[in-house]
Coordinates of N, CA and C in Angstrom, one line a residue:
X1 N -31.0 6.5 16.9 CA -29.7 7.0 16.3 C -30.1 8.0 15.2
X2 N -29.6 8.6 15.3 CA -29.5 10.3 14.1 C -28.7 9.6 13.0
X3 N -29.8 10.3 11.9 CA -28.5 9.4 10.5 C -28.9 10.4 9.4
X4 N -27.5 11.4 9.1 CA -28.1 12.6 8.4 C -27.1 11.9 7.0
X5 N -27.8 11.6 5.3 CA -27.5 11.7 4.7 C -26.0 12.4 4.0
X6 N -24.4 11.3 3.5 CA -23.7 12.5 3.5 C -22.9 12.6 4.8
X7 N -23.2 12.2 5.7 CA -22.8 12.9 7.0 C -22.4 11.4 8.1
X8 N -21.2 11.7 8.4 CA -21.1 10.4 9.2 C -20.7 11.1 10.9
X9 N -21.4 10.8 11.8 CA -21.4 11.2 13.4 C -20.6 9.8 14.3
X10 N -19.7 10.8 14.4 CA -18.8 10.1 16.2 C -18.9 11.1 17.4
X11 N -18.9 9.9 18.3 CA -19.1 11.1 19.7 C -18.0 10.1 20.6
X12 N -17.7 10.8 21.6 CA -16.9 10.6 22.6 C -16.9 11.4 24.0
X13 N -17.0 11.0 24.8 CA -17.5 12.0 26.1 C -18.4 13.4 26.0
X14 N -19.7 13.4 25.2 CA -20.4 14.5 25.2 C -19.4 15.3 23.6
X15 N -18.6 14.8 23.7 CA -18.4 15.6 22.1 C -18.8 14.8 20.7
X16 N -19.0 15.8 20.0 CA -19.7 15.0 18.7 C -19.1 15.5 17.8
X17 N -18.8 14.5 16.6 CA -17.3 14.9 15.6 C -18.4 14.6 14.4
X18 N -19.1 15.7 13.7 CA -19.3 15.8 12.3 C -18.7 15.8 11.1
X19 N -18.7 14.8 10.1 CA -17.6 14.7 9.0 C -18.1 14.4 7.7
X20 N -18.1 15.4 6.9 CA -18.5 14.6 5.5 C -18.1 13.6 5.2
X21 N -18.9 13.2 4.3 CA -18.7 11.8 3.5 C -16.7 12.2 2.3
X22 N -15.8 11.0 2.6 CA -14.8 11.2 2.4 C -14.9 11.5 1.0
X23 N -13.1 11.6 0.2 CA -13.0 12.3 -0.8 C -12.5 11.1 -1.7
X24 N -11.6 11.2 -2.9 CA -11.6 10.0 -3.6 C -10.0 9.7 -2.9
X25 N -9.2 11.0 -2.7 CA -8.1 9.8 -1.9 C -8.0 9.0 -0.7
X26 N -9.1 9.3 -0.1 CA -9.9 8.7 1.5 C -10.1 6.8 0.8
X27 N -11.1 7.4 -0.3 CA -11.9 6.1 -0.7 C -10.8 5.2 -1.2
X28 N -10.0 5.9 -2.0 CA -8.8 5.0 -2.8 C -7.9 4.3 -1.9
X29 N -7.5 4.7 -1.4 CA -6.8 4.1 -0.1 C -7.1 3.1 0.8
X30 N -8.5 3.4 1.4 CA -9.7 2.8 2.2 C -10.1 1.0 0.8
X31 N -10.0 1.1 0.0 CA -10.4 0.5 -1.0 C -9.7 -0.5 -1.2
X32 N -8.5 0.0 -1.5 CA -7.0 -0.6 -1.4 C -6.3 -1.9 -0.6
X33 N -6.4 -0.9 0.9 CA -6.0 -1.5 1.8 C -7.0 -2.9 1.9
X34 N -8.5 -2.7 1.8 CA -9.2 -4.1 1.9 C -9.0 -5.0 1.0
X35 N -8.8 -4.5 -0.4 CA -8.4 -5.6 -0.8 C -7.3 -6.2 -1.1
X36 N -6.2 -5.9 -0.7 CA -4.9 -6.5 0.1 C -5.2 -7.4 1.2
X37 N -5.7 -7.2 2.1 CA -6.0 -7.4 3.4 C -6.5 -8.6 3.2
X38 N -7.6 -8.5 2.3 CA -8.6 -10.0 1.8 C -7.9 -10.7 1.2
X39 N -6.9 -10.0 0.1 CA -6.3 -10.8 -1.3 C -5.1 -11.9 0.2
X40 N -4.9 -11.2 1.2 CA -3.9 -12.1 2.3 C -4.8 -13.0 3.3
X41 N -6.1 -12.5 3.2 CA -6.9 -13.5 4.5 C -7.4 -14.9 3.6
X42 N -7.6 -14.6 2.4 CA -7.9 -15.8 1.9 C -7.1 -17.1 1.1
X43 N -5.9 -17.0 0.9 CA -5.2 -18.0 1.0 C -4.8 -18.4 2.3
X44 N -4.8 -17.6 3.4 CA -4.2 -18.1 4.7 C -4.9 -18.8 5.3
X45 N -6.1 -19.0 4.7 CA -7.5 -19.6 5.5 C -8.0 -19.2 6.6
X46 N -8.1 -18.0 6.3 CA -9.0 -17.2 7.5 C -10.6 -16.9 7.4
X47 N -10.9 -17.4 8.3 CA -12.5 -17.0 8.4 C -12.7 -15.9 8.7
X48 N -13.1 -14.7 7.8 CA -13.3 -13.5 8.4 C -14.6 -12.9 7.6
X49 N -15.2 -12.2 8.1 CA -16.4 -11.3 7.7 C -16.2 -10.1 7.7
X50 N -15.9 -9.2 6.2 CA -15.8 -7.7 6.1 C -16.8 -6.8 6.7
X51 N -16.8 -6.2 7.4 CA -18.3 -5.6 8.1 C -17.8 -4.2 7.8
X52 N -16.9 -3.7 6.9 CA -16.9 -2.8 6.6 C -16.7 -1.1 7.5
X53 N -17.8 -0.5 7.2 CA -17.6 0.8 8.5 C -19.0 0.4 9.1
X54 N -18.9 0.3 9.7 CA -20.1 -0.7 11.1 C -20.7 0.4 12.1
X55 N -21.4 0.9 12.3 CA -22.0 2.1 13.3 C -21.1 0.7 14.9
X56 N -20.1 1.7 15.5 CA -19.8 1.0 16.6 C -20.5 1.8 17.6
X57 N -20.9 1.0 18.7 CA -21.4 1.9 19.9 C -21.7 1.5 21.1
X58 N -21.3 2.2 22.2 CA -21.7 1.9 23.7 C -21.4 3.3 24.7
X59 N -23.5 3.4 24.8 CA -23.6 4.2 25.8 C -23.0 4.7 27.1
X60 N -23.0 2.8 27.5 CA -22.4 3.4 28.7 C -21.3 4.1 29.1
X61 N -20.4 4.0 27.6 CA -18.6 4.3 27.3 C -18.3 5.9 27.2
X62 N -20.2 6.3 26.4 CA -20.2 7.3 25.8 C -19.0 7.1 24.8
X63 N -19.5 6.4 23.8 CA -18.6 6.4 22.7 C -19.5 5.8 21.4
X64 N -19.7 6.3 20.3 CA -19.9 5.8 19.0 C -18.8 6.0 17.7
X65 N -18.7 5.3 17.0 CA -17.6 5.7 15.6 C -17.9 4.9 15.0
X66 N -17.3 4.4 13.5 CA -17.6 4.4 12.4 C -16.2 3.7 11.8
X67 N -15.6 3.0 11.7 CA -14.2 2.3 10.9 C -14.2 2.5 9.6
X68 N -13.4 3.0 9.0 CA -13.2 2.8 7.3 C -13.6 1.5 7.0
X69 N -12.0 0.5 7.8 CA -13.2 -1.1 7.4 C -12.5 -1.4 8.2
X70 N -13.3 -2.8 8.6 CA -13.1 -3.6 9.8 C -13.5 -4.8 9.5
X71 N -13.4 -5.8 10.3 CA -13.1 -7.3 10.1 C -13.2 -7.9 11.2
X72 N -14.3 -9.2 11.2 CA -14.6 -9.8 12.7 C -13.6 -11.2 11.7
X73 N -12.9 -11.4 12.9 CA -11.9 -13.0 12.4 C -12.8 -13.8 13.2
X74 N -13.0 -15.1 12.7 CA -13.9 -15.9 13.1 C -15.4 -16.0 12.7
X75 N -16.5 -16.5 13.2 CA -17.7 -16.7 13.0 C -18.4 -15.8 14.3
X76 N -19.5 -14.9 14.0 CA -20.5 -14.7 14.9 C -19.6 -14.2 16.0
X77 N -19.1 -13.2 15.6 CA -18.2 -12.1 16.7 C -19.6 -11.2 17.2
X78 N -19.2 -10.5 18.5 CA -19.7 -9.4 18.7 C -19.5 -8.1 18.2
X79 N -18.4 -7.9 17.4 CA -17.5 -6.6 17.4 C -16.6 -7.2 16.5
X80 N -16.2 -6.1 15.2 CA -14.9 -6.3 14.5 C -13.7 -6.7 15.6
X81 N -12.9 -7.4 14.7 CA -11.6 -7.5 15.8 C -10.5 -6.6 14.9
X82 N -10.4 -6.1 14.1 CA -9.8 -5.5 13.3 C -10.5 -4.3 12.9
X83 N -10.3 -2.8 13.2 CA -10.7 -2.0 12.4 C -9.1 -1.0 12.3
X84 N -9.2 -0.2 10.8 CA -9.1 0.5 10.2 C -9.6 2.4 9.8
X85 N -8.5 2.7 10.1 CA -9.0 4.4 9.7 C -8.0 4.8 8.8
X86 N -8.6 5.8 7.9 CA -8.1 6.3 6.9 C -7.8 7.1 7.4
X87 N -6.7 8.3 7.3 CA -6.4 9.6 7.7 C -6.3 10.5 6.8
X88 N -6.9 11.2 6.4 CA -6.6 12.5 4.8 C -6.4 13.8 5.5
X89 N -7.6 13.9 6.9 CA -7.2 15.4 7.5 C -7.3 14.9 9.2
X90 N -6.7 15.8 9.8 CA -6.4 15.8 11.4 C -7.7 16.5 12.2
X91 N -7.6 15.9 13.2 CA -8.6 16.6 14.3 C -9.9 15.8 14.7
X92 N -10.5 15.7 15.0 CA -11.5 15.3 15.6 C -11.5 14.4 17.5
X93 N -12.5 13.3 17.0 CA -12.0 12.4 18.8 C -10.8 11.9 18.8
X94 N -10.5 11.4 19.4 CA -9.6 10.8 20.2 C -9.5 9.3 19.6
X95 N -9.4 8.7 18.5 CA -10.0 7.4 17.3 C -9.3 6.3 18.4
X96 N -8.3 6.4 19.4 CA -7.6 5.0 20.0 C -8.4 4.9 21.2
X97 N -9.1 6.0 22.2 CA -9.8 6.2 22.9 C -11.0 5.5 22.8
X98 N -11.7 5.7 21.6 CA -12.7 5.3 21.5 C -12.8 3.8 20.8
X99 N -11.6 3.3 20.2 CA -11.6 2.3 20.0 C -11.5 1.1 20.9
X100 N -10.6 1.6 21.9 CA -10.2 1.0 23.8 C -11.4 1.0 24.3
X101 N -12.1 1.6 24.3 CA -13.5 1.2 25.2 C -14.6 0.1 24.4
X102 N -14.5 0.4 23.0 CA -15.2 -0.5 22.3 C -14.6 -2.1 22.4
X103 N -13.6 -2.1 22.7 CA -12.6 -3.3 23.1 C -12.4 -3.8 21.6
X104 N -11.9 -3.0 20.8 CA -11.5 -3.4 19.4 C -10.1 -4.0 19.4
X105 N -10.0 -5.5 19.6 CA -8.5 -5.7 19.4 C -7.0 -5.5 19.1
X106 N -7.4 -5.0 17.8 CA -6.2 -4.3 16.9 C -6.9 -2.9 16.1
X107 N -6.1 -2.2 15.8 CA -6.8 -1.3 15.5 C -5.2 -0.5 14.7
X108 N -5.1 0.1 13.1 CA -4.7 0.4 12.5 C -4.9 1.9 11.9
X109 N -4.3 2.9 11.8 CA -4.2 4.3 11.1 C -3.2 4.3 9.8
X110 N -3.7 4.7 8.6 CA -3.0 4.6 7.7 C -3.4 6.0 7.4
X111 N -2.1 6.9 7.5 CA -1.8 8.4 6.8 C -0.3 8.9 6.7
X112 N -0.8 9.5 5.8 CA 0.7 10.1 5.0 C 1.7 8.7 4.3
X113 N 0.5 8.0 3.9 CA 1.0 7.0 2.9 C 2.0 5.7 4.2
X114 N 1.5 5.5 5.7 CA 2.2 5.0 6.3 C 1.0 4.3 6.9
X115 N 1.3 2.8 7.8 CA 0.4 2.2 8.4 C 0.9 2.1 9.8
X116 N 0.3 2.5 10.7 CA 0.6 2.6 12.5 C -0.5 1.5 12.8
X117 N 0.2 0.7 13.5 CA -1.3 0.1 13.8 C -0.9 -0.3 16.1
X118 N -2.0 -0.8 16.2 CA -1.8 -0.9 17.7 C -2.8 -1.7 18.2
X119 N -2.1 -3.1 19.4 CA -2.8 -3.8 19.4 C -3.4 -3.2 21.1
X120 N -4.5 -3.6 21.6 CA -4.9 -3.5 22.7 C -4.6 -4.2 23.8
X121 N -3.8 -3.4 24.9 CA -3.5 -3.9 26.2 C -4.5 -3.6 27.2
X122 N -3.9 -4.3 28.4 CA -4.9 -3.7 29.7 C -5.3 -2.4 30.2
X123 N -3.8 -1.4 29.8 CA -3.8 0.1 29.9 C -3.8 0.7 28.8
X124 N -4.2 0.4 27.4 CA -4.8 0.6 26.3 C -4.1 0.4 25.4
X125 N -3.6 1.1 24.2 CA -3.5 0.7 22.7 C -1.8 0.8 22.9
X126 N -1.2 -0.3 22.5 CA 0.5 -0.3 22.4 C 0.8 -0.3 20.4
X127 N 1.7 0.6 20.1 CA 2.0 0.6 19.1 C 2.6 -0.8 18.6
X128 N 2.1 -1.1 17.9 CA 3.0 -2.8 17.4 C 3.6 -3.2 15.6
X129 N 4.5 -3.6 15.8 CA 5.2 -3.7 14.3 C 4.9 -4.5 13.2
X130 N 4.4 -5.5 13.9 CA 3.7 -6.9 13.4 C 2.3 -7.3 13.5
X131 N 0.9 -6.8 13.2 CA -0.1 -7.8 13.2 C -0.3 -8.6 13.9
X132 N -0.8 -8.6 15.3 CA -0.8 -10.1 16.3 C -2.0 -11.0 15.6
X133 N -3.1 -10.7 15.6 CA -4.0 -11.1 14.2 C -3.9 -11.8 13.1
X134 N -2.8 -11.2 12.3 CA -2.5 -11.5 11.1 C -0.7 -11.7 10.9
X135 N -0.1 -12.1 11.8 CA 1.1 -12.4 11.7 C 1.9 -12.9 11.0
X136 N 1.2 -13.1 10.0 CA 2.3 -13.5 8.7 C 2.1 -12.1 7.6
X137 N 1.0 -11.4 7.8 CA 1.1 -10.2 6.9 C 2.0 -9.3 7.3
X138 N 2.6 -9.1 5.8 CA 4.1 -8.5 5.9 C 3.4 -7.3 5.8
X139 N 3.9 -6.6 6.5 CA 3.4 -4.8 6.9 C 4.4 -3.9 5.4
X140 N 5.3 -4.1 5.4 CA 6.0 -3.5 4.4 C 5.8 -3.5 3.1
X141 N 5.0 -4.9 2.9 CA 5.0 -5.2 1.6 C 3.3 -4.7 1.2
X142 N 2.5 -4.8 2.4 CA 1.3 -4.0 2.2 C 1.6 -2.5 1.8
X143 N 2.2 -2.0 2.6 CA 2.3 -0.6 2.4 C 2.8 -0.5 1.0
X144 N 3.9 -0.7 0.8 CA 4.3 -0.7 -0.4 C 3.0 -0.9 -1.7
X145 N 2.5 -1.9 -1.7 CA 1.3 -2.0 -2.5 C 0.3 -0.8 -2.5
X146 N 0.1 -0.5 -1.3 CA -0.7 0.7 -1.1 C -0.8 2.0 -1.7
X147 N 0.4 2.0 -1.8 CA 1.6 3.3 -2.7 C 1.4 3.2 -3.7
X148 N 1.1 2.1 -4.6 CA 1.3 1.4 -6.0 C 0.6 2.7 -6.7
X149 N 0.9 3.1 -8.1 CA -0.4 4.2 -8.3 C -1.4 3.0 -9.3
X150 N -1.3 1.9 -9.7 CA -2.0 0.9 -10.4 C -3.1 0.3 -9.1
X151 N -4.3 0.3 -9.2 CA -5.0 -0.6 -8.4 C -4.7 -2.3 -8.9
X152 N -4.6 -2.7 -9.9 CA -4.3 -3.7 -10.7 C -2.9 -4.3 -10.3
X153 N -2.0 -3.1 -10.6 CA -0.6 -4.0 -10.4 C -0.5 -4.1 -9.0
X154 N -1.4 -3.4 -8.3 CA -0.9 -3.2 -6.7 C -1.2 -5.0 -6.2
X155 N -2.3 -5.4 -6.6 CA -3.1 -6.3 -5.8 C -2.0 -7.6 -7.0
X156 N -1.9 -7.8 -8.3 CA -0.8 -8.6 -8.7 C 0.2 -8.6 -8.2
X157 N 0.6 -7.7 -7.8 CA 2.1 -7.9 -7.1 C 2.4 -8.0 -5.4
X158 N 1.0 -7.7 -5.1 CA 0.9 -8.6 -3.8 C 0.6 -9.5 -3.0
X159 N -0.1 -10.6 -4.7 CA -0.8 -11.7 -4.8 C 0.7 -12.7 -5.2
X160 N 1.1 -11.9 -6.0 CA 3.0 -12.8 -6.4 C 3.6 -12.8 -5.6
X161 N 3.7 -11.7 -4.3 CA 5.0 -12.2 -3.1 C 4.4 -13.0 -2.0
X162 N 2.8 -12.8 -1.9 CA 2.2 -14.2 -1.1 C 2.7 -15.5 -2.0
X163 N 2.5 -15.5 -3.0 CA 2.5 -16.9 -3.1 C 3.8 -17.3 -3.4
X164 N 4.8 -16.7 -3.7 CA 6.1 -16.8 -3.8 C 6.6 -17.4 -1.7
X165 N 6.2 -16.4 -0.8 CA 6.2 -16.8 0.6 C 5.9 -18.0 0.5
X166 N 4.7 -18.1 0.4 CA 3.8 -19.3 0.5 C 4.6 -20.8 0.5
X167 N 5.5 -20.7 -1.3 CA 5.9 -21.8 -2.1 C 7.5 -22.0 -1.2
X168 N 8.0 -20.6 -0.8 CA 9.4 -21.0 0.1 C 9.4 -21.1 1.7
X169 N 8.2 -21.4 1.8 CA 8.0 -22.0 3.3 C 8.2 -23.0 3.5
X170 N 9.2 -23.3 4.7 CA 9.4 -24.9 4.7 C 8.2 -25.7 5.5
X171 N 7.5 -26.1 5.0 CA 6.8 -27.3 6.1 C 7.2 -28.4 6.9
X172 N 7.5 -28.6 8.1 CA 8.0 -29.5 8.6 C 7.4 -30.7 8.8
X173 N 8.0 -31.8 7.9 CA 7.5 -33.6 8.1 C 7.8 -33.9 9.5
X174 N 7.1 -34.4 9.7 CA 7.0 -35.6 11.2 C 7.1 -36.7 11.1

C-alpha cells in the first residue's frame, strides 16, 4: 500500500481520489461528532472500539477508503459497523458505493451542518431517520450539539438531555 505523507488515497473501480490532509472545520466537526457519539455509547453500555479513520480495503471490490471515524459495536469485529464522513467539499468516489461493497453497516455524511445517514440493504444504502445501531440516539439533538459553537457546552448539554432521558424513562417492573 502507497502512503504519501499529508495525503490520504481512495480508489474505486480503477479511479483514485487524492485529498489533502483536512482543514480545521473538517477536524472540528469530525472531532465533535465522536465525542457525542462516545459521550452516548457509554452510558448506554455499549461495547464499542473507536478505530477511528481505518485504511478500509478489498481488492477484489476494487475499493479502498478511509472514514473520518468509525466504530466496530461489539468485541473483535472484522470491519467498523459504523463509519462517518465529514463533507467540507464535493467530488470525489462514490463514498455509499464503496462503503456497500465493504459491507459497512450504517454509514453517515455530515455536511452543511446536517447528518444523512443510511443503513445497508440487500440492493444497497437506504436513507434512514433513526440509527438502527444506535436507536436511542436522538439524531436532532446530536446535530444540534454539533452546531453548538462551544466544544464544552456542546458535549454538557448533550450529556444533560441523556441523562435527563435516561431519568424519565419508565422501566417496567415484572
Amino acid at each position: 500500500m502507497l502512503y504519501i505523507p499529508g495525503v490520504r488515497l481512495s480508489f474505486l473501480d480503477g479511479i483514485l481520489e487524492i485529498q489533502k490532509r483536512h482543514g480545521r472545520k473538517h477536524e472540528t466537526a469530525k472531532g465533535r461528532i465522536g465525542a457525542l457519539v462516545e459521550t452516548y455509547m457509554m452510558p448506554a453500555g455499549i461495547d464499542f472500539t473507536p478505530t477511528e479513520s481505518l485504511t478500509l480495503e478489498n481488492e477484489s471490490r476494487l475499493v479502498k477508503c478511509e472514514a473520518d471515524k468509525s466504530y466496530e459495536l461489539g468485541a473483535d469485529r472484522e470491519r467498523p459497523d459504523l463509519a462517518l464522513e465529514v463533507v467540507v467539499t464535493s467530488g470525489g468516489i462514490d463514498e455509499l458505493e464503496a462503503y456497500k461493497r465493504l459491507q459497512i453497516p450504517e454509514f453517515g455524511f455530515w455536511e452543511n451542518s446536517r447528518l444523512s445517514l443510511y443503513a445497508l440493504r440487500q440492493q444497497g444504502y437506504e436513507e434512514i431517520a433513526t440509527s438502527q445501531l444506535l436507536p436511542e440516539l436522538d439524531i436532532g439533538l446530536l446535530v444540534r450539539c454539533v452546531n453548538m459553537p462551544s466544544h464544552v457546552e456542546a458535549i454538557k448539554e448533550f450529556k444533560r438531555a441523556i441523562d435527563l432521558n435516561t431519568t424519565n424513562r419508565k422501566i417496567p417492573i415484572n
